[in-house]
Amino acid sequence: MTAPERPALDTYRDDPLLGDVVVSHDALEARVGELGEQIAADYRDRPPLMVGVLKGAFMFMADLSRAVGLPVECDFMAVSSYGSATKTSGVVRIVKDLDADLTGRHVLLVEDIVDSGLTLSYVRRNLVARNPASLEVCALLVKEGLQRADPDLRYVGFRIPPVFVVGYGLDVAERYRNLPEIRVYEGPVG
Ligand code: IMP
Ligand code: MG
C-alpha cells in the first residue's frame, strides 16, 4: 500500500461542512511560484525582511519564502482583532511583536486574506511608524468588493468572492489550517 500523497486532504475529503474548492493546491503552488519570481525580481538588490502575520499566513509564508530566490529574513507577528470569529471590528491588538528592528529595512508584509482590510490597515500603520526604508504588502487572498478603502496591495495571489474560506493556513475556530487547498466553509460562522 502506498501512502496518500496529502494525508490532510483525505482527512477532510468527506467533511460535510466543506464546500467548493476556491483555490486548488496546484493553483496555490503555481501562483506562489509566480509571486516568488516577481518578488525576487523586484527585490534583487535589496533582499527583504518578510513579515508574516500569524497565524493565518504561516503556510503561505513558508512556501513564499522558499519561492523567493533571495537571501530573505523572516519574522512574524501575531495580531488579534476584537470581534466575532468571522468579522473584524477594526480594533486590533498585537499579541506577539516582531523580533526585528524595522529601521531602514525593506519590509514585505505577508498576509493570508484581506476581507474588510481593517486588520491590514492597522498593521501597516503600526509598521510604517517604525521607519522602514520601504513597506509593501503581499496578500494571498483578497475578497472582492469588501474593502472600505483601497488597501494598496503590491502583490495579490487570488481575488475571491466574498465567502468564508478555510485551508492553507486559514481557520475557523482553529480548524482546517492544514487543509492543503482553499475551500468554502459552509458551517455556521460568527
Ligand atoms: P479584515 O480585517 O476584515 O480584513 O480580516 C482579516 C483577517 O480576518 C484575516 O487575517 C483572517 O485572519 C480573518 N479572515 C477574514 N476572512 C476570512 C475567511 O474567509 N476565512 C478565514 N479567516 C478570515
Ligand atoms: Mg482566524
mmCIF file of N, CA and C in Angstrom, residues 23-25 27-39 50-68 72 74-76 108-114 120 136-142 153-158 167-170 176-182:
data_model
loop_
_atom_site.group_PDB
_atom_site.id
_atom_site.type_symbol
_atom_site.label_atom_id
_atom_site.label_comp_id
_atom_site.label_asym_id
_atom_site.label_seq_id
_atom_site.Cartn_x
_atom_site.Cartn_y
_atom_site.Cartn_z
ATOM 1 N N VAL A 23 -9.583 27.629 -4.334
ATOM 2 C CA VAL A 23 -8.254 27.602 -4.959
ATOM 3 C C VAL A 23 -7.645 26.224 -4.679
ATOM 4 N N SER A 24 -7.339 25.499 -5.733
ATOM 5 C CA SER A 24 -6.792 24.148 -5.573
ATOM 6 C C SER A 24 -5.342 24.203 -5.106
ATOM 7 N N HIS A 25 -4.873 23.069 -4.621
ATOM 8 C CA HIS A 25 -3.473 23.001 -4.196
ATOM 9 C C HIS A 25 -2.535 23.307 -5.360
ATOM 10 N N ALA A 27 -3.133 25.144 -8.012
ATOM 11 C CA ALA A 27 -3.195 26.572 -8.338
ATOM 12 C C ALA A 27 -2.410 27.387 -7.306
ATOM 13 N N LEU A 28 -2.485 26.998 -6.043
ATOM 14 C CA LEU A 28 -1.717 27.683 -4.997
ATOM 15 C C LEU A 28 -0.225 27.570 -5.285
ATOM 16 N N GLU A 29 0.194 26.345 -5.583
ATOM 17 C CA GLU A 29 1.608 26.106 -5.840
ATOM 18 C C GLU A 29 2.111 26.951 -7.010
ATOM 19 N N ALA A 30 1.323 26.960 -8.086
ATOM 20 C CA ALA A 30 1.724 27.700 -9.281
ATOM 21 C C ALA A 30 1.790 29.204 -9.007
ATOM 22 N N ARG A 31 0.776 29.720 -8.335
ATOM 23 C CA ARG A 31 0.716 31.168 -8.082
ATOM 24 C C ARG A 31 1.795 31.618 -7.093
ATOM 25 N N VAL A 32 2.045 30.809 -6.084
ATOM 26 C CA VAL A 32 3.098 31.153 -5.124
ATOM 27 C C VAL A 32 4.445 31.197 -5.842
ATOM 28 N N GLY A 33 4.642 30.294 -6.794
ATOM 29 C CA GLY A 33 5.868 30.318 -7.596
ATOM 30 C C GLY A 33 6.002 31.600 -8.395
ATOM 31 N N GLU A 34 4.895 32.027 -9.007
ATOM 32 C CA GLU A 34 4.912 33.278 -9.779
ATOM 33 C C GLU A 34 5.197 34.481 -8.887
ATOM 34 N N LEU A 35 4.524 34.528 -7.746
ATOM 35 C CA LEU A 35 4.746 35.647 -6.814
ATOM 36 C C LEU A 35 6.204 35.670 -6.365
ATOM 37 N N GLY A 36 6.759 34.498 -6.111
ATOM 38 C CA GLY A 36 8.155 34.399 -5.688
ATOM 39 C C GLY A 36 9.095 34.988 -6.733
ATOM 40 N N GLU A 37 8.838 34.662 -7.990
ATOM 41 C CA GLU A 37 9.691 35.184 -9.065
ATOM 42 C C GLU A 37 9.581 36.697 -9.184
ATOM 43 N N GLN A 38 8.339 37.177 -9.073
ATOM 44 C CA GLN A 38 8.096 38.619 -9.176
ATOM 45 C C GLN A 38 8.797 39.366 -8.037
ATOM 46 N N ILE A 39 8.663 38.831 -6.830
ATOM 47 C CA ILE A 39 9.284 39.459 -5.662
ATOM 48 C C ILE A 39 10.811 39.410 -5.793
ATOM 49 N N MET A 50 10.857 39.598 5.341
ATOM 50 C CA MET A 50 9.478 39.158 5.184
ATOM 51 C C MET A 50 8.835 39.056 6.560
ATOM 52 N N VAL A 51 7.681 39.708 6.702
ATOM 53 C CA VAL A 51 6.971 39.715 7.979
ATOM 54 C C VAL A 51 5.635 39.003 7.800
ATOM 55 N N GLY A 52 5.509 37.840 8.397
ATOM 56 C CA GLY A 52 4.274 37.065 8.301
ATOM 57 C C GLY A 52 3.348 37.397 9.459
ATOM 58 N N VAL A 53 2.065 37.520 9.131
ATOM 59 C CA VAL A 53 1.080 37.791 10.173
ATOM 60 C C VAL A 53 0.440 36.461 10.592
ATOM 61 N N LEU A 54 0.719 36.072 11.818
ATOM 62 C CA LEU A 54 0.205 34.808 12.354
ATOM 63 C C LEU A 54 -1.259 34.933 12.753
ATOM 64 N N LYS A 55 -2.004 33.818 12.802
ATOM 65 C CA LYS A 55 -1.463 32.534 12.420
ATOM 66 C C LYS A 55 -1.720 32.236 10.955
ATOM 67 N N GLY A 56 -2.694 32.927 10.371
ATOM 68 C CA GLY A 56 -3.195 32.554 9.052
ATOM 69 C C GLY A 56 -2.161 32.489 7.942
ATOM 70 N N ALA A 57 -1.094 33.301 8.047
ATOM 71 C CA ALA A 57 -0.129 33.377 6.938
ATOM 72 C C ALA A 57 0.996 32.358 7.057
ATOM 73 N N PHE A 58 0.943 31.485 8.072
ATOM 74 C CA PHE A 58 2.132 30.629 8.308
ATOM 75 C C PHE A 58 2.456 29.720 7.124
ATOM 76 N N MET A 59 1.464 29.166 6.482
ATOM 77 C CA MET A 59 1.724 28.226 5.394
ATOM 78 C C MET A 59 2.152 28.967 4.118
ATOM 79 N N PHE A 60 1.475 30.059 3.839
ATOM 80 C CA PHE A 60 1.826 30.907 2.690
ATOM 81 C C PHE A 60 3.245 31.429 2.853
ATOM 82 N N MET A 61 3.585 31.877 4.032
ATOM 83 C CA MET A 61 4.922 32.406 4.329
ATOM 84 C C MET A 61 5.983 31.327 4.111
ATOM 85 N N ALA A 62 5.691 30.125 4.551
ATOM 86 C CA ALA A 62 6.654 29.013 4.407
ATOM 87 C C ALA A 62 6.922 28.744 2.929
ATOM 88 N N ASP A 63 5.862 28.708 2.130
ATOM 89 C CA ASP A 63 6.024 28.418 0.708
ATOM 90 C C ASP A 63 6.591 29.613 -0.051
ATOM 91 N N LEU A 64 6.080 30.813 0.248
ATOM 92 C CA LEU A 64 6.517 32.010 -0.474
ATOM 93 C C LEU A 64 7.996 32.301 -0.214
ATOM 94 N N SER A 65 8.413 32.157 1.038
ATOM 95 C CA SER A 65 9.815 32.465 1.365
ATOM 96 C C SER A 65 10.760 31.541 0.610
ATOM 97 N N ARG A 66 10.313 30.303 0.346
ATOM 98 C CA ARG A 66 11.157 29.381 -0.414
ATOM 99 C C ARG A 66 11.086 29.644 -1.906
ATOM 100 N N ALA A 67 9.977 30.261 -2.344
ATOM 101 C CA ALA A 67 9.817 30.562 -3.770
ATOM 102 C C ALA A 67 10.588 31.823 -4.177
ATOM 103 N N VAL A 68 10.917 32.660 -3.194
ATOM 104 C CA VAL A 68 11.703 33.866 -3.467
ATOM 105 C C VAL A 68 13.184 33.461 -3.435
ATOM 106 N N VAL A 72 16.392 36.144 1.980
ATOM 107 C CA VAL A 72 15.446 36.937 2.774
ATOM 108 C C VAL A 72 15.627 36.638 4.260
ATOM 109 N N CYS A 74 13.127 36.284 7.773
ATOM 110 C CA CYS A 74 11.721 36.055 8.110
ATOM 111 C C CYS A 74 11.462 36.423 9.561
ATOM 112 N N ASP A 75 10.388 37.133 9.765
ATOM 113 C CA ASP A 75 9.964 37.428 11.134
ATOM 114 C C ASP A 75 8.440 37.327 11.163
ATOM 115 N N PHE A 76 7.896 37.249 12.365
ATOM 116 C CA PHE A 76 6.450 37.054 12.493
ATOM 117 C C PHE A 76 5.877 37.952 13.567
ATOM 118 N N LEU A 108 8.513 43.362 3.639
ATOM 119 C CA LEU A 108 7.429 42.792 2.833
ATOM 120 C C LEU A 108 6.462 42.103 3.797
ATOM 121 N N LEU A 109 5.311 42.713 3.960
ATOM 122 C CA LEU A 109 4.302 42.188 4.873
ATOM 123 C C LEU A 109 3.516 41.086 4.162
ATOM 124 N N VAL A 110 3.436 39.924 4.778
ATOM 125 C CA VAL A 110 2.789 38.765 4.153
ATOM 126 C C VAL A 110 1.511 38.429 4.916
ATOM 127 N N GLU A 111 0.390 38.608 4.228
ATOM 128 C CA GLU A 111 -0.933 38.427 4.845
ATOM 129 C C GLU A 111 -1.669 37.264 4.201
ATOM 130 N N ASP A 112 -2.510 36.603 4.982
ATOM 131 C CA ASP A 112 -3.294 35.499 4.434
ATOM 132 C C ASP A 112 -4.459 36.003 3.582
ATOM 133 N N ILE A 113 -5.288 36.875 4.158
ATOM 134 C CA ILE A 113 -6.505 37.274 3.443
ATOM 135 C C ILE A 113 -6.912 38.681 3.860
ATOM 136 N N VAL A 114 -7.321 39.454 2.896
ATOM 137 C CA VAL A 114 -7.830 40.796 3.167
ATOM 138 C C VAL A 114 -9.331 40.767 2.942
ATOM 139 N N LEU A 120 -5.281 44.727 8.087
ATOM 140 C CA LEU A 120 -4.122 45.150 7.311
ATOM 141 C C LEU A 120 -3.818 46.629 7.525
ATOM 142 N N GLU A 136 5.909 47.045 1.585
ATOM 143 C CA GLU A 136 4.934 46.583 0.598
ATOM 144 C C GLU A 136 4.181 45.406 1.197
ATOM 145 N N VAL A 137 3.024 45.106 0.586
ATOM 146 C CA VAL A 137 2.179 44.036 1.114
ATOM 147 C C VAL A 137 1.970 42.956 0.061
ATOM 148 N N CYS A 138 2.072 41.714 0.491
ATOM 149 C CA CYS A 138 1.724 40.570 -0.350
ATOM 150 C C CYS A 138 0.602 39.818 0.349
ATOM 151 N N ALA A 139 -0.574 39.825 -0.254
ATOM 152 C CA ALA A 139 -1.720 39.119 0.318
ATOM 153 C C ALA A 139 -2.071 37.929 -0.560
ATOM 154 N N LEU A 140 -2.213 36.783 0.040
ATOM 155 C CA LEU A 140 -2.570 35.596 -0.746
ATOM 156 C C LEU A 140 -3.959 35.748 -1.352
ATOM 157 N N LEU A 141 -4.917 36.176 -0.535
ATOM 158 C CA LEU A 141 -6.303 36.277 -0.990
ATOM 159 C C LEU A 141 -6.876 37.654 -0.698
ATOM 160 N N VAL A 142 -7.674 38.140 -1.616
ATOM 161 C CA VAL A 142 -8.418 39.377 -1.388
ATOM 162 C C VAL A 142 -9.871 39.100 -1.721
ATOM 163 N N LEU A 153 -2.263 47.035 -2.290
ATOM 164 C CA LEU A 153 -1.550 45.766 -2.221
ATOM 165 C C LEU A 153 -0.608 45.634 -3.416
ATOM 166 N N ARG A 154 0.670 45.482 -3.135
ATOM 167 C CA ARG A 154 1.668 45.355 -4.213
ATOM 168 C C ARG A 154 1.549 43.992 -4.890
ATOM 169 N N TYR A 155 1.303 42.934 -4.110
ATOM 170 C CA TYR A 155 1.204 41.576 -4.662
ATOM 171 C C TYR A 155 -0.063 40.895 -4.132
ATOM 172 N N VAL A 156 -0.820 40.309 -5.058
ATOM 173 C CA VAL A 156 -2.042 39.596 -4.670
ATOM 174 C C VAL A 156 -2.033 38.216 -5.318
ATOM 175 N N GLY A 157 -2.324 37.197 -4.514
ATOM 176 C CA GLY A 157 -2.382 35.840 -5.056
ATOM 177 C C GLY A 157 -3.636 35.619 -5.871
ATOM 178 N N PHE A 158 -4.779 35.730 -5.218
ATOM 179 C CA PHE A 158 -6.062 35.494 -5.873
ATOM 180 C C PHE A 158 -7.121 36.447 -5.339
ATOM 181 N N GLY A 167 -8.546 26.710 5.038
ATOM 182 C CA GLY A 167 -7.489 25.905 4.445
ATOM 183 C C GLY A 167 -6.243 26.714 4.149
ATOM 184 N N TYR A 168 -5.112 26.029 3.934
ATOM 185 C CA TYR A 168 -3.836 26.642 3.627
ATOM 186 C C TYR A 168 -3.515 27.756 4.640
ATOM 187 N N GLY A 169 -3.698 27.429 5.899
ATOM 188 C CA GLY A 169 -3.406 28.378 6.978
ATOM 189 C C GLY A 169 -4.632 29.036 7.574
ATOM 190 N N LEU A 170 -5.699 29.140 6.774
ATOM 191 C CA LEU A 170 -6.912 29.821 7.256
ATOM 192 C C LEU A 170 -7.792 28.872 8.057
ATOM 193 N N TYR A 176 -8.979 23.356 10.287
ATOM 194 C CA TYR A 176 -8.761 23.339 8.823
ATOM 195 C C TYR A 176 -7.497 24.040 8.352
ATOM 196 N N ARG A 177 -6.640 24.477 9.283
ATOM 197 C CA ARG A 177 -5.435 25.191 8.814
ATOM 198 C C ARG A 177 -4.554 24.310 7.941
ATOM 199 N N ASN A 178 -4.546 22.996 8.201
ATOM 200 C CA ASN A 178 -3.663 22.103 7.428
ATOM 201 C C ASN A 178 -4.318 21.525 6.179
ATOM 202 N N LEU A 179 -5.514 21.952 5.870
ATOM 203 C CA LEU A 179 -6.126 21.567 4.595
ATOM 204 C C LEU A 179 -5.269 22.161 3.471
ATOM 205 N N PRO A 180 -4.802 21.341 2.522
ATOM 206 C CA PRO A 180 -3.830 21.861 1.546
ATOM 207 C C PRO A 180 -4.421 22.659 0.383
ATOM 208 N N GLU A 181 -5.694 22.988 0.456
ATOM 209 C CA GLU A 181 -6.338 23.794 -0.591
ATOM 210 C C GLU A 181 -7.292 24.774 0.110
ATOM 211 N N ILE A 182 -7.817 25.729 -0.642
ATOM 212 C CA ILE A 182 -8.744 26.706 -0.058
ATOM 213 C C ILE A 182 -10.165 26.306 -0.441
#
